[in-house]
Amino acid sequence: MAHNFREKTGFNGGIPIDEDFFAQNISGMLDDDIAAVLFPNDIERGLKLCEEKKERFRKYDSVSGIKAGVAAGMPVIGLTTRNPKHMLMKANPTLLIENYEDPKLWEVLGELNKRENEA
């Protein structure tokens, strides 16, 4: 999914973001600065993404991916498809699931849907 995002947006030339890139270019920045890094030629688009981050969630199966999402202030779902559960938990995901059929995921999504319909 992240690769598709990079290809569609042209972000970072489609090259995966590693921990060094994140630490040097994104970590500790304010939304305005992050927007400029994410979309140098379209700051408004980057700001919109930063503003909407609470309405989205990220899903990762790596410690570095989970850490990046958490650092960005987004809810992060960790997938144990590639790395051991105990390693992923160190990155502090909002939720850790085994796969997309995991009942924990569907319970949370159902609760979010219920809240949205009540609002």
GROMACS .gro file of C-alpha atoms in nm:
model
  119
    1MET     CA    1   0.000   0.000   0.000
    2ALA     CA    2   0.275   0.247   0.092
    3HIS     CA    3   0.453   0.163  -0.234
    4ASN     CA    4   0.132   0.232  -0.429
    5PHE     CA    5   0.097   0.565  -0.244
    6ARG     CA    6   0.453   0.663  -0.335
    7GLU     CA    7   0.401   0.566  -0.699
    8LYS     CA    8   0.069   0.750  -0.730
    9THR     CA    9   0.192   1.066  -0.560
   10GLY     CA   10   0.547   1.057  -0.687
   11PHE     CA   11   0.666   1.096  -0.329
   12ASN     CA   12   1.037   1.030  -0.282
   13GLY     CA   13   1.061   0.911  -0.642
   14GLY     CA   14   0.877   0.593  -0.540
   15ILE     CA   15   1.172   0.488  -0.322
   16PRO     CA   16   1.075   0.329   0.012
   17ILE     CA   17   1.125   0.543   0.321
   18ASP     CA   18   1.364   0.390   0.572
   19GLU     CA   19   1.432   0.493   0.932
   20ASP     CA   20   1.725   0.715   0.833
   21PHE     CA   21   1.515   0.907   0.579
   22PHE     CA   22   1.233   0.946   0.833
   23ALA     CA   23   1.470   1.068   1.106
   24GLN     CA   24   1.646   1.315   0.875
   25ASN     CA   25   1.345   1.450   0.686
   26ILE     CA   26   1.026   1.409   0.889
   27SER     CA   27   1.073   1.325   1.259
   28GLY     CA   28   1.010   1.615   1.496
   29MET     CA   29   0.870   1.849   1.231
   30LEU     CA   30   0.553   2.053   1.247
   31ASP     CA   31   0.273   1.985   0.997
   32ASP     CA   32   0.379   2.276   0.772
   33ASP     CA   33   0.731   2.136   0.745
   34ILE     CA   34   0.609   1.779   0.693
   35ALA     CA   35   0.376   1.900   0.416
   36ALA     CA   36   0.671   2.063   0.238
   37VAL     CA   37   0.872   1.739   0.259
   38LEU     CA   38   0.584   1.519   0.145
   39PHE     CA   39   0.471   1.738  -0.144
   40PRO     CA   40   0.733   2.007  -0.222
   41ASN     CA   41   0.538   2.133  -0.524
   42ASP     CA   42   0.194   2.115  -0.362
   43ILE     CA   43   0.210   2.239  -0.001
   44GLU     CA   44  -0.171   2.271   0.020
   45ARG     CA   45  -0.209   1.902  -0.061
   46GLY     CA   46   0.047   1.812   0.205
   47LEU     CA   47  -0.126   2.030   0.464
   48LYS     CA   48  -0.461   1.870   0.384
   49LEU     CA   49  -0.306   1.527   0.442
   50CYS     CA   50  -0.164   1.646   0.775
   51GLU     CA   51  -0.499   1.792   0.884
   52GLU     CA   52  -0.685   1.472   0.800
   53LYS     CA   53  -0.436   1.238   0.969
   54LYS     CA   54  -0.662   1.177   1.269
   55GLU     CA   55  -0.936   1.058   1.033
   56ARG     CA   56  -0.711   0.797   0.878
   57PHE     CA   57  -0.515   0.502   1.000
   58ARG     CA   58  -0.202   0.332   0.877
   59LYS     CA   59  -0.128  -0.038   0.862
   60TYR     CA   60   0.224  -0.174   0.874
   61ASP     CA   61   0.398  -0.505   0.927
   62SER     CA   62   0.735  -0.360   1.026
   63VAL     CA   63   0.867  -0.190   1.337
   64SER     CA   64   0.994   0.110   1.137
   65GLY     CA   65   0.657   0.153   0.964
   66ILE     CA   66   0.465   0.141   1.291
   67LYS     CA   67   0.707   0.388   1.451
   68ALA     CA   68   0.667   0.627   1.158
   69GLY     CA   69   0.287   0.620   1.181
   70VAL     CA   70   0.292   0.665   1.559
   71ALA     CA   71   0.540   0.953   1.528
   72ALA     CA   72   0.306   1.117   1.275
   73GLY     CA   73   0.027   1.105   1.534
   74MET     CA   74  -0.185   0.859   1.340
   75PRO     CA   75  -0.361   0.546   1.462
   76VAL     CA   76  -0.154   0.249   1.346
   77ILE     CA   77  -0.261  -0.111   1.297
   78GLY     CA   78   0.029  -0.354   1.314
   79LEU     CA   79   0.014  -0.677   1.113
   80THR     CA   80   0.201  -0.984   1.235
   81THR     CA   81   0.232  -1.121   0.882
   82ARG     CA   82   0.607  -1.063   0.858
   83ASN     CA   83   0.749  -0.986   1.202
   84PRO     CA   84   0.698  -1.136   1.548
   85LYS     CA   85   0.429  -0.989   1.770
   86HIS     CA   86   0.671  -0.901   2.052
   87MET     CA   87   0.888  -0.696   1.814
   88LEU     CA   88   0.595  -0.502   1.668
   89MET     CA   89   0.452  -0.426   2.014
   90LYS     CA   90   0.773  -0.237   2.099
   91ALA     CA   91   0.673   0.017   1.832
   92ASN     CA   92   0.344   0.085   2.018
   93PRO     CA   93   0.075   0.025   1.753
   94THR     CA   94  -0.283   0.120   1.832
   95LEU     CA   95  -0.391  -0.234   1.747
   96LEU     CA   96  -0.199  -0.549   1.656
   97ILE     CA   97  -0.368  -0.811   1.438
   98GLU     CA   98  -0.268  -1.139   1.275
   99ASN     CA   99  -0.448  -1.076   0.945
  100TYR     CA  100  -0.745  -0.889   0.801
  101GLU     CA  101  -0.985  -1.157   0.923
  102ASP     CA  102  -0.883  -1.093   1.286
  103PRO     CA  103  -1.198  -1.037   1.497
  104LYS     CA  104  -1.024  -0.756   1.691
  105LEU     CA  105  -1.001  -0.551   1.372
  106TRP     CA  106  -1.365  -0.601   1.281
  107GLU     CA  107  -1.477  -0.520   1.634
  108VAL     CA  108  -1.292  -0.188   1.627
  109LEU     CA  109  -1.414  -0.103   1.275
  110GLY     CA  110  -1.771  -0.187   1.378
  111GLU     CA  111  -1.743   0.042   1.680
  112LEU     CA  112  -1.607   0.326   1.465
  113ASN     CA  113  -1.888   0.278   1.215
  114LYS     CA  114  -2.143   0.284   1.497
  115ARG     CA  115  -1.999   0.609   1.636
  116GLU     CA  116  -1.999   0.766   1.290
  117ASN     CA  117  -2.364   0.676   1.236
  118GLU     CA  118  -2.462   0.817   1.577
  119ALA     CA  119  -2.291   1.151   1.506
   0.00000   0.00000   0.00000
